[in-house]
Amino acid sequence: MELKIANLSKTYKKGTVKALDNFSVTLTSGVYGLLGPNGSGKSTLMNIITDNLNADSGEVLYDGDNIKKLGKSYRSLLGYMPQQQGLYDDFTLNRFLWYMAALKGLKKKEAKQKIVSLLETVNLIDSAHKKLGSFSGGMKQRALIAQALLNDPKVLILDEPTAGLDPKERIRIRNFISEIAEDKIVLISTHVVSDIEFIAKEIILLKSGKLVSHDTCDNLIKEIENKVFEIETDKESLKYFQDNYRVSNLYHNDDKIIVRTVTDNPPKGCKTESVKPTLEDLYLYVFENGV
Ligand code: ADP
Ligand code: MG
């Protein structure tokens, strides 16, 4: 199983906005985290992969065949949770899932079995007859994930599945995705590092429509080994660091302030300690400006 994304480019507004710029990556089974700030092109990429949007150039191949050519047979193995979903607030969850099952062409018997088991999987069986409008953010996200799974997808595309969730709900969704990921290609977009840090086999960094790099979390972090420092400073000098460096963290230690930063140029003449980098540091290094 392989999804090959080859040289995708996409512009909006008559070419003035470059949302994707010659983006290529090949996915095999497992969880991939698509990491990038708002506006970096994550949703555009996902819309193209799910054939909801045409690229200006480039192609997407599933096991060697262009998804445009595969058409219906590709869609039948695809599960997609879009970022902005007009939720059917007046529908009960049960009705919503039946409706989506019909759209996906599931037979009645098949749909019935699937809906019962999915309600269990997403832990919403007690809410099946409640209206979606009454759901919390986390319940809505789980309902949306459930619809994406109705057809047992081999390729599962989740666009910011944890957006708007509190930390407890995030953890729950994260663990849940990790559980269902077996034998699937799962692509999850987020701008929150902790959503994917531990569940993704590979992280894909996307910046202004361009692929920055893709690799395991451990390998990516190696790129900034010896670039992360904790610097001892004081109130007077703090602003200098905040204005010039990528500051990931700061804390007070008696009358001293310790600033954590990721930089190619550590300051001279201060008490500076090299520390172990994290993916959060890498995110700052790639996406924030600083010396
Ligand atoms: P992300 O999902 O990472 O936030 P998007 O793919 O939504 O990024 O957007 C990438 C860029 O394309 C942004 O600059 C955004 O403003 C622009 N964009 C996205 N959709 C449209 C659209 N329908 N029309 C015009 N510009 C768009
Ligand atoms: Mg988006």
XYZ file of C-alpha atoms in Angstrom, residues 81-217:
137
model
C -12.475 14.207 8.119
C -12.469 17.754 6.745
C -11.421 20.701 8.876
C -14.549 22.788 8.502
C -17.499 20.501 8.645
C -20.954 21.999 8.503
C -22.304 19.743 11.195
C -25.881 18.673 10.959
C -26.864 20.082 14.315
C -30.455 18.933 14.091
C -29.456 15.369 13.229
C -29.027 12.834 15.967
C -25.653 11.120 15.809
C -27.353 7.937 14.688
C -29.138 9.676 11.838
C -25.967 11.473 10.803
C -24.067 8.177 10.549
C -26.881 6.498 8.592
C -26.925 9.456 6.246
C -23.164 9.342 5.698
C -23.301 5.558 5.244
C -25.895 6.037 2.495
C -23.703 8.642 0.795
C -20.808 6.205 0.884
C -23.006 3.527 -0.675
C -23.012 1.057 2.218
C -25.697 -1.632 2.159
C -28.273 -1.472 4.972
C -27.067 -4.524 6.820
C -23.455 -3.490 6.479
C -24.261 0.043 7.684
C -26.113 -1.222 10.734
C -23.238 -3.396 11.881
C -20.654 -0.747 11.178
C -22.530 2.033 12.958
C -22.996 -0.045 16.106
C -19.346 -1.008 16.247
C -18.111 2.509 15.468
C -20.295 4.079 18.139
C -18.564 1.761 20.514
C -15.105 2.545 19.153
C -15.536 6.297 19.495
C -17.224 5.825 22.841
C -20.458 7.575 21.914
C -22.953 4.750 22.191
C -24.872 6.528 24.948
C -25.173 9.637 22.807
C -26.380 7.976 19.612
C -29.852 9.457 19.957
C -28.780 12.926 20.998
C -28.641 15.782 18.528
C -25.190 16.775 17.291
C -25.988 20.370 18.252
C -25.843 19.374 21.906
C -22.400 17.723 21.610
C -19.190 19.057 23.168
C -16.222 19.806 20.874
C -14.617 16.472 21.626
C -17.832 14.546 20.989
C -18.283 16.307 17.643
C -14.730 15.471 16.598
C -15.289 11.834 17.539
C -18.544 11.796 15.575
C -16.651 13.130 12.555
C -13.930 10.543 12.923
C -16.617 7.854 13.118
C -18.113 8.933 9.779
C -14.649 8.870 8.213
C -14.291 5.237 9.292
C -17.654 3.953 8.023
C -16.204 2.373 4.901
C -13.161 0.781 6.622
C -10.798 3.136 4.813
C -7.305 2.128 3.823
C -6.357 5.786 3.530
C -7.525 8.001 6.385
C -7.093 11.771 6.147
C -7.809 13.772 9.303
C -7.626 17.558 9.068
C -6.900 18.985 12.517
C -8.886 16.365 14.409
C -7.947 17.885 17.755
C -8.756 21.532 16.942
C -10.637 23.212 19.739
C -10.331 20.341 22.173
C -9.236 20.550 25.793
C -6.108 18.616 26.835
C -8.031 15.623 28.133
C -10.007 15.301 24.915
C -6.842 15.716 22.868
C -5.220 12.800 24.638
C -8.275 10.677 24.096
C -8.481 11.403 20.379
C -4.748 10.858 20.024
C -4.856 7.445 21.655
C -7.881 6.548 19.645
C -6.202 7.414 16.339
C -3.184 5.407 17.345
C -5.415 2.379 18.027
C -7.267 2.452 14.724
C -4.195 3.137 12.584
C -3.188 -0.444 11.954
C -2.958 -1.430 8.280
C -3.874 2.051 7.149
C -2.202 5.105 5.765
C -3.192 7.790 8.256
C -2.350 11.443 7.660
C -3.129 13.867 10.493
C -2.650 17.597 10.199
C -2.024 19.789 13.213
C -0.063 22.760 14.441
C 0.189 21.223 17.889
C 3.391 19.232 18.261
C 2.179 17.044 21.117
C -0.722 15.737 19.010
C 1.607 13.698 16.852
C 4.942 13.599 18.640
C 4.459 10.106 20.012
C 2.042 8.488 17.585
C 3.483 9.446 14.197
C 6.006 7.165 12.534
C 7.036 10.155 10.477
C 6.534 13.881 10.697
C 6.125 16.005 7.587
C 7.030 19.664 8.052
C 5.188 22.026 5.717
C 6.102 25.691 5.430
C 4.472 28.094 2.961
C 3.403 25.192 0.765
C 6.880 23.671 0.634
C 8.123 20.458 2.170
C 10.789 21.366 4.727
C 11.634 17.795 5.680
C 10.012 14.516 6.624
C 11.489 11.947 8.938
C 11.018 10.180 12.251
C 10.677 12.440 15.236
